[in-house]
Amino acid sequence: MNRTPSPTDAASADVSGGSRWEELVTAALLGTARRTPSGIPAGREAPTALLDAAAVETVRRRAGMRPGPAASRVEPAVADPRPLLPPAAARRLAMLLADRPGTGGGSGGSGGRRGSAPDLMELLPQWLATANRRGFAPRPEALPALLDAARGRTDLRPAVLAFAGPRALWLARLNADWRFALRSTPGGGAALPGPEEPDRIRELWEEGLFAERVALLSGIRARDAAAARDLLATTWATERAEDRLMFLDSLRRGLCAADEPFLERALADRSRNVRATAAELLSALPGSALAGRMAERAQSCVAVDHTQSTPTIAVEAPHECDPGMERDGVVPKAPAGRGERSWWLGQLVEAAPLGTWSRRLGGRSPEEMVALPVADDWQGELHAAWCRAAVRQRDPSWSRALLGAPAAPEAGGPGAVSLAERAKLLGTLGAAERADWVAGFIAVHGLSEAFQLLGVCTVPWSGSLGRAVVDALNIARDAGSYPWSFSGVMGLTERCLDPSEAPHLETLTAIPDEPENAAPGAGSYWAESFQRLVTTLRLRAAMQRELTEE
């Protein structure tokens, strides 16, 4: 009579199968001459029979495995409410993504001489910025290529993840290669509690992962600065030093006078980095007590000497860094090669409100103060500190004074000691004024030092700035200059020049007559570069139309 096998029968079969396999393995190790398993004839055929039996037993063991419990089904991705990309824009995105290095496509990773074809991968950031402004969502089939592009280029990640939306995070949880998306998204893409959920806020703040807590604090700070500060205060004393530093940094957003008491307490923190960050934030509040203390110290070091034939700024740098200065964020140990007194002076002047100096130096304007001579070779140190203060306090009047006129022999102005510092000062000015200053600089000094300054200008460049750059490139071409030395500026021009300028550049695409002292092949290289520029501008115009036309 047939019967259903019981669990005991199955267990016995498992034991029996295990014993049979062990018997075959033992016979194979010892040799069939010494041990012959049951069911296998002895003699010359025994080795072959043993291998056949082992093959059968292997199949039986694999086929007889019990099925495991079914895995839970993957939850579907959340819906993305944004409208899908228009078909033409979707095709353009696919073309841009196909050009990235390692895909076997286009010029993105070809290296060497670029030819006249546009560098499509360099246009992707601009395309993403426009798509995000328009509020489009990608078509689902584009998500893997978008995530791969962001994995290879960290500078693309914020724009890619904003464009890719919640479905990208859903995919990232299923593919380890895309886990960076979870790390790059505040809270790993999890929904954060709203203000109407105080219990959830408290639970997440006290028990959540660090990234979730940072995201929570930043989110609350964006809508209610006081609530975020109060939440941070509840656990401040028990946080790790590195976590306190990150949490304190979140207070930069919406920084206001109401934050001063909390930041003043942080000046006594155990961590030097936390103290320094608290002092930096307080110095950005011109009315804070710390700013007042720094102003008093700085004023004691700087004064106008009227005994000279011309009013001159006299400087007496601090002779020591006392505990009060250290508490207010002054770093006592100077870097290698830097004098201690000049190091302390620079920190005091940088942290003092810029409004201090008009009162201290006879009611003069920033331009008049910057123009005053400074005694005993202290001018470089004093002006460099004023530069840092103007950038920290976002003061355009001081930035203008320190930059000076772009046509001046020292085009960076008396206080800008490097191109990097000039670029920072320009960043405090409005977009139009910034572009005009850089255009004036290029008109007088050419492009050899302009690359870093161009990087702070708003895209697309203004008409005056674009014309200044193109004119300077044309002058370099006519002079027979080495064209590859301008490749960085040319690449920037392809991405930043207003696309409407393309028709005006047609005459530059012809191969020019090379002057006698020109670099060999320079004419054809310049023509090729201008052809690529015109093609790229037309491509950018098409991209804009595809993303902006209904």
Coordinates of C-alpha atoms in Angstrom, one line a residue:
M1 CA 0.0 0.0 0.0
N2 CA 1.3 3.4 -0.9
R3 CA 1.8 6.0 1.8
T4 CA 3.1 9.5 2.1
P5 CA 6.7 9.7 3.4
S6 CA 7.0 11.0 6.9
P7 CA 9.6 13.4 8.2
T8 CA 11.3 10.4 9.8
D9 CA 11.6 8.7 6.4
A10 CA 13.1 11.9 4.9
A11 CA 15.6 12.2 7.7
S12 CA 16.6 8.5 7.3
A13 CA 17.1 9.1 3.6
D14 CA 19.3 12.0 4.3
V15 CA 21.4 10.0 6.7
S16 CA 21.6 7.1 4.3
G17 CA 22.6 9.4 1.4
G18 CA 25.3 11.0 3.6
S19 CA 26.6 7.5 4.6
R20 CA 26.7 6.4 0.9
W21 CA 28.7 9.5 -0.1
E22 CA 31.2 9.0 2.7
E23 CA 31.6 5.4 1.7
L24 CA 32.3 6.3 -1.9
V25 CA 34.8 9.1 -0.8
T26 CA 36.6 6.6 1.5
A27 CA 36.9 4.0 -1.2
A28 CA 38.3 6.6 -3.6
L29 CA 40.9 7.7 -1.1
L30 CA 42.0 4.2 -0.2
G31 CA 41.6 2.7 -3.6
T32 CA 39.2 0.0 -4.8
A33 CA 41.9 -2.7 -4.3
R34 CA 41.8 -2.1 -0.5
R35 CA 38.1 -1.2 -0.2
T36 CA 35.2 -1.9 -2.5
P37 CA 31.9 -0.1 -1.7
S38 CA 28.7 -2.1 -1.6
G39 CA 27.0 -2.5 -4.9
I40 CA 30.3 -2.2 -6.9
P41 CA 31.9 -5.3 -8.4
A42 CA 35.5 -6.0 -7.4
G43 CA 38.2 -6.3 -10.0
R44 CA 39.5 -4.3 -12.9
E45 CA 36.1 -2.6 -13.5
A46 CA 35.8 -1.3 -9.9
P47 CA 37.4 2.2 -10.4
T48 CA 35.1 2.9 -13.3
A49 CA 32.1 1.7 -11.4
L50 CA 33.1 3.8 -8.4
L51 CA 33.2 7.0 -10.5
D52 CA 29.9 6.1 -12.1
A53 CA 28.4 5.6 -8.6
A54 CA 29.8 8.9 -7.5
A55 CA 28.3 10.7 -10.4
V56 CA 24.9 9.2 -9.7
E57 CA 25.1 10.1 -6.1
T58 CA 26.1 13.7 -6.9
V59 CA 23.0 14.1 -9.1
R60 CA 20.8 12.4 -6.5
R61 CA 22.1 14.7 -3.7
R62 CA 21.6 17.9 -5.8
A63 CA 18.1 16.8 -7.0
G64 CA 17.1 15.8 -3.5
M65 CA 17.7 19.2 -1.9
R66 CA 14.7 20.5 0.0
P67 CA 13.5 23.9 -1.3
G68 CA 14.2 26.8 1.1
P69 CA 11.6 29.3 2.2
A70 CA 10.5 31.7 -0.5
A71 CA 12.2 35.1 -0.4
S72 CA 10.0 38.1 0.2
R73 CA 8.9 39.9 -2.9
V74 CA 10.6 43.2 -3.7
E75 CA 8.5 46.2 -2.8
P76 CA 7.7 48.3 -5.9
A77 CA 9.3 51.7 -6.3
V78 CA 7.4 54.7 -5.1
A79 CA 5.7 56.7 -7.8
D80 CA 7.5 59.8 -9.2
P81 CA 4.9 62.6 -9.6
R82 CA 7.0 64.7 -12.0
P83 CA 6.3 64.7 -15.7
L84 CA 8.5 62.5 -17.9
L85 CA 11.1 64.0 -20.2
P86 CA 9.8 64.9 -23.6
P87 CA 10.9 62.3 -26.2
A88 CA 13.5 64.6 -27.9
A89 CA 15.1 65.4 -24.5
A90 CA 15.1 61.7 -23.6
R91 CA 17.0 60.8 -26.8
R92 CA 19.5 63.7 -26.1
L93 CA 20.1 62.3 -22.6
A94 CA 20.8 58.9 -23.9
M95 CA 23.3 60.4 -26.4
L96 CA 25.1 62.3 -23.6
L97 CA 25.3 59.3 -21.3
A98 CA 26.6 57.0 -24.1
D99 CA 29.6 59.4 -24.6
R100 CA 31.1 58.8 -21.1
P101 CA 34.5 57.2 -20.7
G102 CA 34.4 53.4 -20.7
T103 CA 31.3 53.0 -22.8
G104 CA 33.0 52.8 -26.1
G105 CA 31.2 55.9 -27.3
G106 CA 32.3 59.3 -28.6
S107 CA 35.0 61.8 -27.5
G108 CA 34.5 61.7 -23.8
G109 CA 37.3 59.3 -23.1
S110 CA 39.3 59.4 -26.3
G111 CA 42.1 61.5 -25.0
G112 CA 44.7 63.3 -27.1
R113 CA 43.6 65.7 -29.8
R114 CA 39.8 66.2 -29.5
G115 CA 39.0 67.1 -33.1
S116 CA 35.9 69.1 -34.0
A117 CA 33.3 66.9 -32.2
P118 CA 31.7 68.3 -29.0
D119 CA 32.7 66.7 -25.7
L120 CA 29.2 65.5 -24.8
M121 CA 30.0 64.3 -21.3
E122 CA 31.1 67.8 -20.4
L123 CA 27.6 69.1 -21.4
L124 CA 25.8 66.6 -19.1
P125 CA 26.0 68.9 -16.0
Q126 CA 24.4 71.7 -17.9
W127 CA 21.7 69.5 -19.3
L128 CA 20.9 68.1 -15.8
A129 CA 20.7 71.6 -14.3
T130 CA 18.2 72.6 -16.9
A131 CA 16.2 69.4 -16.5
N132 CA 16.1 69.9 -12.7
R133 CA 14.9 73.5 -13.1
R134 CA 12.1 72.3 -15.4
G135 CA 11.1 69.6 -12.9
F136 CA 11.3 66.6 -15.3
A137 CA 11.6 63.0 -14.3
P138 CA 13.8 60.6 -16.3
R139 CA 12.3 57.7 -18.2
P140 CA 12.9 54.5 -16.2
E141 CA 15.2 52.9 -18.8
A142 CA 17.7 55.8 -18.4
L143 CA 18.2 55.2 -14.6
P144 CA 21.0 52.6 -14.8
A145 CA 23.1 54.7 -17.1
L146 CA 22.5 57.8 -15.0
L147 CA 23.6 55.9 -11.8
D148 CA 26.7 54.5 -13.6
A149 CA 27.6 58.1 -14.7
A150 CA 27.3 59.4 -11.2
R151 CA 29.3 56.5 -9.8
G152 CA 32.2 57.5 -12.1
R153 CA 32.0 61.2 -11.4
T154 CA 31.3 62.5 -7.9
D155 CA 30.8 66.0 -9.2
L156 CA 27.7 64.8 -11.0
R157 CA 26.1 63.0 -8.1
P158 CA 24.0 65.8 -6.5
A159 CA 22.4 66.8 -9.9
V160 CA 22.0 63.2 -11.0
L161 CA 20.3 62.1 -7.8
A162 CA 18.0 65.1 -7.8
F163 CA 17.0 64.3 -11.4
A164 CA 16.8 60.5 -11.0
G165 CA 14.4 60.9 -8.0
P166 CA 13.1 58.1 -5.7
R167 CA 13.4 55.3 -8.2
A168 CA 17.2 55.7 -8.2
L169 CA 17.3 55.1 -4.5
W170 CA 15.0 52.1 -5.0
L171 CA 17.5 50.7 -7.5
A172 CA 20.5 51.5 -5.2
R173 CA 19.1 49.3 -2.5
L174 CA 19.2 46.4 -5.0
N175 CA 22.6 46.9 -6.5
A176 CA 25.8 47.3 -4.4
D177 CA 27.5 49.2 -7.2
W178 CA 25.0 52.1 -6.7
R179 CA 25.0 52.2 -2.9
F180 CA 26.8 55.6 -3.1
A181 CA 23.3 57.0 -3.9
L182 CA 22.1 56.0 -0.4
R183 CA 25.2 57.5 1.2
S184 CA 24.9 60.7 -0.8
T185 CA 21.2 61.2 0.0
P186 CA 20.4 62.6 3.5
G187 CA 19.0 59.9 5.6
G188 CA 19.6 57.3 2.8
G189 CA 16.4 58.5 1.0
A190 CA 14.1 57.6 3.9
A191 CA 11.2 59.9 4.5
L192 CA 11.9 62.2 7.5
P193 CA 9.3 63.1 10.0
G194 CA 7.5 66.4 9.7
P195 CA 6.8 69.0 12.4
E196 CA 3.5 67.4 13.2
E197 CA 5.3 64.2 14.4
P198 CA 7.3 65.3 17.5
D199 CA 7.5 61.8 18.8
R200 CA 9.1 60.5 15.6
I201 CA 11.5 63.4 15.5
R202 CA 12.6 62.7 19.1
E203 CA 13.0 58.9 18.3
L204 CA 15.0 59.5 15.2
W205 CA 17.2 62.1 16.8
E206 CA 18.0 59.8 19.8
E207 CA 18.2 56.5 18.0
G208 CA 18.8 57.1 14.3
L209 CA 22.0 56.6 12.3
F210 CA 24.3 59.5 12.0
A211 CA 23.4 60.3 8.4
E212 CA 19.7 60.2 9.4
R213 CA 20.3 62.6 12.3
V214 CA 22.3 65.0 10.1
A215 CA 19.5 65.0 7.5
L216 CA 16.8 65.5 10.2
L217 CA 18.7 68.4 11.8
S218 CA 19.3 70.1 8.4
G219 CA 15.7 69.6 7.4
I220 CA 14.4 71.2 10.6
R221 CA 16.9 74.0 10.4
A222 CA 15.6 74.9 6.9
R223 CA 12.1 75.5 8.2
D224 CA 12.6 76.4 11.9
A225 CA 16.1 77.6 12.9
A226 CA 15.2 77.8 16.6
A227 CA 13.7 74.3 16.7
A228 CA 16.8 72.8 15.2
R229 CA 19.1 74.6 17.6
D230 CA 16.9 73.4 20.6
L231 CA 16.9 69.8 19.4
L232 CA 20.7 69.9 19.1
A233 CA 21.1 71.3 22.6
T234 CA 19.2 68.3 24.1
T235 CA 22.1 65.9 23.3
W236 CA 25.0 68.2 22.7
A237 CA 26.9 67.3 25.9
T238 CA 26.9 63.5 25.1
E239 CA 27.7 63.7 21.3
R240 CA 31.1 62.7 20.0
A241 CA 33.5 65.5 19.0
E242 CA 33.4 64.7 15.3
D243 CA 29.6 64.6 15.4
R244 CA 29.4 67.9 17.3
L245 CA 31.5 69.4 14.6
M246 CA 29.1 68.2 11.8
F247 CA 26.0 69.2 13.7
L248 CA 27.5 72.7 14.4
D249 CA 28.2 73.1 10.7
S250 CA 24.5 72.7 10.0
L251 CA 23.9 76.0 11.8
R252 CA 25.5 77.9 9.0
R253 CA 22.1 77.8 7.2
G254 CA 19.9 80.5 8.7
L255 CA 22.6 81.8 11.0
C256 CA 21.2 84.6 13.1
A257 CA 21.7 86.5 16.4
A258 CA 19.5 84.1 18.3
D259 CA 22.2 81.4 17.8
E260 CA 24.8 83.4 19.7
P261 CA 24.2 82.0 23.2
F262 CA 24.6 78.5 22.0
L263 CA 27.7 79.3 19.9
E264 CA 29.2 81.2 22.9
R265 CA 28.9 78.0 25.0
A266 CA 30.5 76.0 22.2
L267 CA 33.6 78.2 22.5
A268 CA 34.4 76.3 25.7
D269 CA 34.1 72.9 23.9
R270 CA 36.7 70.2 24.5
S271 CA 37.4 69.9 20.8
R272 CA 39.6 72.5 19.2
N273 CA 37.9 72.1 15.8
V274 CA 34.5 72.7 17.4
R275 CA 35.8 75.8 19.1
A276 CA 37.2 77.1 15.9
T277 CA 34.0 76.5 14.0
A278 CA 31.9 78.2 16.7
A279 CA 34.3 81.2 16.6
E280 CA 34.0 81.4 12.8
L281 CA 30.2 81.4 12.9
L282 CA 30.2 84.1 15.6
S283 CA 32.6 86.3 13.7
A284 CA 30.1 86.2 10.8
L285 CA 27.6 87.9 13.1
P286 CA 28.8 91.5 13.2
G287 CA 26.8 92.3 16.3
S288 CA 28.0 89.3 18.4
A289 CA 30.1 89.7 21.6
L290 CA 32.9 87.7 20.0
A291 CA 33.0 90.1 17.0
G292 CA 33.2 93.0 19.5
R293 CA 36.1 91.4 21.4
M294 CA 37.9 90.7 18.1
A295 CA 37.3 94.3 16.9
E296 CA 38.7 95.6 20.2
R297 CA 41.9 93.5 19.9
A298 CA 42.3 94.3 16.2
Q299 CA 41.9 98.0 16.8
S300 CA 44.6 98.0 19.4
C301 CA 47.0 96.7 16.7
V302 CA 46.2 99.1 13.9
A303 CA 46.0 102.9 13.9
V304 CA 46.7 106.0 11.7
D305 CA 50.1 107.6 12.2
H306 CA 49.7 111.4 11.6
T307 CA 53.3 112.2 12.4
Q308 CA 54.3 111.3 8.8
S309 CA 54.0 113.7 5.9
T310 CA 51.3 111.4 4.5
P311 CA 48.8 109.6 6.8
T312 CA 50.2 106.1 7.3
I313 CA 48.7 103.0 8.9
A314 CA 50.9 101.8 11.7
V315 CA 50.7 98.2 12.8
E316 CA 51.8 96.7 16.2
A317 CA 51.1 93.0 16.1
P318 CA 50.2 91.1 19.3
H319 CA 53.1 89.9 21.4
E320 CA 51.3 86.9 22.8
C321 CA 48.2 84.8 22.2
D322 CA 46.5 84.8 25.6
P323 CA 43.8 82.3 26.8
G324 CA 41.0 84.7 25.8
M325 CA 42.2 84.9 22.2
E326 CA 42.5 81.1 22.1
R327 CA 38.9 80.8 23.5
D328 CA 37.7 83.1 20.7
G329 CA 39.2 80.9 18.0
V330 CA 42.7 82.3 17.5
V331 CA 45.0 79.3 16.7
P332 CA 48.2 79.9 18.7
K333 CA 50.7 77.8 16.7
A334 CA 51.7 79.4 13.4
P335 CA 52.3 77.3 10.3
A336 CA 55.9 76.5 9.4
G337 CA 57.6 79.5 7.9
R338 CA 55.1 82.0 9.3
G339 CA 55.9 84.4 12.1
E340 CA 53.8 84.1 15.2
R341 CA 52.9 87.7 15.5
S342 CA 51.8 88.1 11.9
W343 CA 49.8 84.9 12.2
W344 CA 47.9 86.2 15.3
L345 CA 47.4 89.6 13.7
G346 CA 45.9 88.1 10.5
Q347 CA 43.4 86.1 12.6
L348 CA 42.3 89.1 14.6
V349 CA 41.8 91.4 11.6
E350 CA 40.0 88.6 9.7
A351 CA 37.5 88.1 12.5
A352 CA 36.8 91.8 13.2
P353 CA 33.7 93.3 11.6
L354 CA 34.8 95.4 8.6
G355 CA 32.7 98.3 9.9
T356 CA 35.3 98.6 12.7
W357 CA 37.9 100.2 10.4
S358 CA 36.0 103.3 9.2
R359 CA 35.6 104.4 12.8
R360 CA 39.2 103.5 13.7
L361 CA 40.9 105.0 10.6
G362 CA 39.3 108.4 10.5
G363 CA 35.9 107.8 8.8
R364 CA 37.6 106.8 5.5
S365 CA 35.9 104.7 2.9
P366 CA 37.2 101.2 2.1
E367 CA 38.9 102.5 -1.1
E368 CA 40.6 105.3 0.9
M369 CA 41.7 102.9 3.7
V370 CA 43.2 100.4 1.2
A371 CA 45.0 103.2 -0.6
L372 CA 46.8 104.3 2.6
P373 CA 50.4 103.3 2.9
V374 CA 51.2 100.8 5.6
A375 CA 54.5 101.1 7.6
D376 CA 57.1 98.5 8.2
D377 CA 56.1 96.0 5.5
W378 CA 52.9 95.1 7.2
Q379 CA 50.8 96.0 4.1
G380 CA 50.7 92.5 2.6
E381 CA 49.6 90.9 5.9
L382 CA 46.9 93.6 6.7
H383 CA 45.4 93.6 3.2
A384 CA 45.3 89.8 3.0
A385 CA 43.4 89.7 6.3
W386 CA 41.0 92.3 5.0
C387 CA 40.5 90.1 1.9
R388 CA 39.6 87.1 4.0
A389 CA 37.2 89.3 6.1
A390 CA 35.5 90.6 3.0
V391 CA 34.9 87.1 1.8
R392 CA 33.7 85.8 5.1
Q393 CA 31.4 88.7 5.7
R394 CA 30.3 88.9 2.1
D395 CA 31.0 92.7 1.9
P396 CA 31.0 93.9 -1.8
S397 CA 32.2 97.4 -1.0
W398 CA 35.4 96.0 0.6
S399 CA 35.8 93.5 -2.2
R400 CA 35.7 96.3 -4.8
A401 CA 38.3 98.2 -2.9
L402 CA 40.6 95.2 -2.5
L403 CA 40.2 94.1 -6.1
G404 CA 40.9 97.5 -7.5
A405 CA 40.4 98.3 -11.2
P406 CA 40.8 95.4 -13.5
A407 CA 43.1 97.4 -15.8
A408 CA 45.5 98.3 -13.0
P409 CA 49.1 97.0 -13.4
E410 CA 48.5 94.8 -10.4
A411 CA 45.1 93.8 -11.7
G412 CA 44.3 91.9 -8.5
G413 CA 44.3 95.0 -6.4
P414 CA 46.5 95.8 -3.4
G415 CA 45.1 93.1 -1.2
A416 CA 44.5 90.1 -3.5
V417 CA 47.8 88.2 -3.3
S418 CA 46.7 85.3 -5.5
L419 CA 44.3 84.4 -8.3
A420 CA 42.4 82.2 -5.8
E421 CA 41.9 85.2 -3.5
R422 CA 40.7 87.4 -6.4
A423 CA 38.2 84.7 -7.4
K424 CA 36.8 84.6 -3.8
L425 CA 36.5 88.4 -3.7
L426 CA 34.7 88.4 -7.1
G427 CA 32.3 85.8 -5.6
T428 CA 30.9 88.5 -3.3
L429 CA 29.8 90.7 -6.2
G430 CA 26.6 90.5 -8.2
A431 CA 26.7 88.4 -11.4
A432 CA 26.8 91.4 -13.8
E433 CA 29.5 93.3 -11.9
R434 CA 31.6 90.1 -11.6
A435 CA 31.4 89.5 -15.4
D436 CA 32.2 93.1 -16.3
W437 CA 35.3 93.0 -14.0
V438 CA 36.6 89.8 -15.5
A439 CA 35.9 91.1 -19.0
G440 CA 38.0 94.2 -18.2
F441 CA 40.8 92.1 -16.8
I442 CA 40.9 89.9 -20.0
A443 CA 40.8 93.0 -22.3
V444 CA 44.0 94.3 -20.6
H445 CA 45.8 91.2 -19.4
G446 CA 44.7 88.5 -21.8
L447 CA 43.7 84.9 -20.9
S448 CA 46.9 83.6 -19.4
E449 CA 45.7 84.2 -15.8
A450 CA 41.9 84.4 -16.4
F451 CA 40.9 80.7 -16.2
Q452 CA 40.3 80.7 -12.4
L453 CA 38.5 84.0 -12.6
L454 CA 36.2 82.8 -15.4
G455 CA 35.2 79.9 -13.2
V456 CA 33.3 82.2 -10.8
C457 CA 31.2 83.9 -13.5
T458 CA 27.5 83.0 -14.1
V459 CA 26.7 80.7 -17.0
P460 CA 25.9 81.6 -19.8
W461 CA 28.5 84.4 -19.8
S462 CA 27.2 88.0 -20.3
G463 CA 27.7 89.5 -23.8
S464 CA 30.6 91.7 -22.7
L465 CA 32.4 88.8 -21.1
G466 CA 31.8 86.4 -23.9
R467 CA 33.1 88.9 -26.5
A468 CA 36.2 89.6 -24.4
V469 CA 37.0 85.9 -24.2
V470 CA 36.5 85.3 -28.0
D471 CA 38.5 88.5 -28.9
A472 CA 41.4 87.3 -26.7
L473 CA 41.3 83.8 -28.3
N474 CA 41.2 85.5 -31.8
I475 CA 44.2 87.7 -30.9
A476 CA 46.1 84.6 -29.7
R477 CA 45.3 82.8 -32.9
D478 CA 46.4 85.7 -35.1
A479 CA 49.7 85.9 -33.1
G480 CA 50.5 82.3 -33.9
S481 CA 50.4 81.3 -30.2
Y482 CA 50.5 77.7 -29.2
P483 CA 46.8 76.8 -29.4
W484 CA 47.0 73.9 -27.0
S485 CA 48.0 76.3 -24.2
F486 CA 44.5 77.8 -24.5
S487 CA 42.7 74.4 -24.5
G488 CA 41.4 74.9 -20.9
V489 CA 39.9 78.3 -21.7
M490 CA 38.5 76.9 -25.0
G491 CA 36.8 74.0 -23.2
L492 CA 35.3 76.5 -20.6
T493 CA 34.1 78.7 -23.5
E494 CA 32.3 75.8 -25.1
R495 CA 30.3 75.2 -21.9
C496 CA 29.8 78.9 -20.8
L497 CA 29.5 81.1 -23.9
D498 CA 26.0 82.1 -24.7
P499 CA 24.8 79.8 -27.6
S500 CA 23.4 82.8 -29.4
E501 CA 27.0 83.8 -30.2
A502 CA 27.4 80.8 -32.6
P503 CA 26.6 82.7 -35.9
H504 CA 29.2 85.4 -35.1
L505 CA 32.0 82.8 -34.9
E506 CA 31.6 81.3 -38.3
T507 CA 34.5 83.4 -39.7
L508 CA 36.9 81.9 -37.1
T509 CA 36.4 78.3 -38.3
A510 CA 38.5 78.8 -41.4
I511 CA 42.2 77.9 -41.3
P512 CA 44.1 81.2 -41.0
D513 CA 47.3 82.1 -42.7
E514 CA 50.1 81.2 -40.3
P515 CA 52.6 84.0 -39.4
E516 CA 56.3 83.2 -39.9
N517 CA 56.9 82.5 -36.2
A518 CA 53.7 80.5 -35.6
A519 CA 53.8 77.0 -34.0
P520 CA 53.7 74.3 -36.7
G521 CA 50.2 73.2 -37.4
A522 CA 48.7 75.9 -35.2
G523 CA 46.4 77.3 -37.8
S524 CA 44.6 74.0 -38.5
Y525 CA 44.4 73.4 -34.7
W526 CA 42.8 76.8 -34.1
A527 CA 40.3 76.2 -36.9
E528 CA 39.4 72.9 -35.5
S529 CA 38.9 74.3 -32.0
F530 CA 36.6 77.1 -33.3
Q531 CA 34.6 74.5 -35.4
R532 CA 34.1 72.5 -32.2
L533 CA 33.1 75.6 -30.3
V534 CA 30.4 76.5 -32.9
T535 CA 29.1 72.9 -33.1
T536 CA 29.0 72.8 -29.3
L537 CA 27.1 76.1 -29.0
R538 CA 24.5 74.9 -31.5
L539 CA 24.2 71.6 -29.6
R540 CA 23.6 73.5 -26.4
A541 CA 20.9 75.6 -28.1
A542 CA 19.2 72.5 -29.2
M543 CA 19.4 71.0 -25.7
Q544 CA 17.8 74.1 -24.3
R545 CA 14.9 74.0 -26.8
E546 CA 14.2 70.3 -26.2
L547 CA 13.9 71.0 -22.4
T548 CA 12.1 74.3 -22.5
E549 CA 9.6 74.0 -25.4
E550 CA 6.3 72.5 -24.4

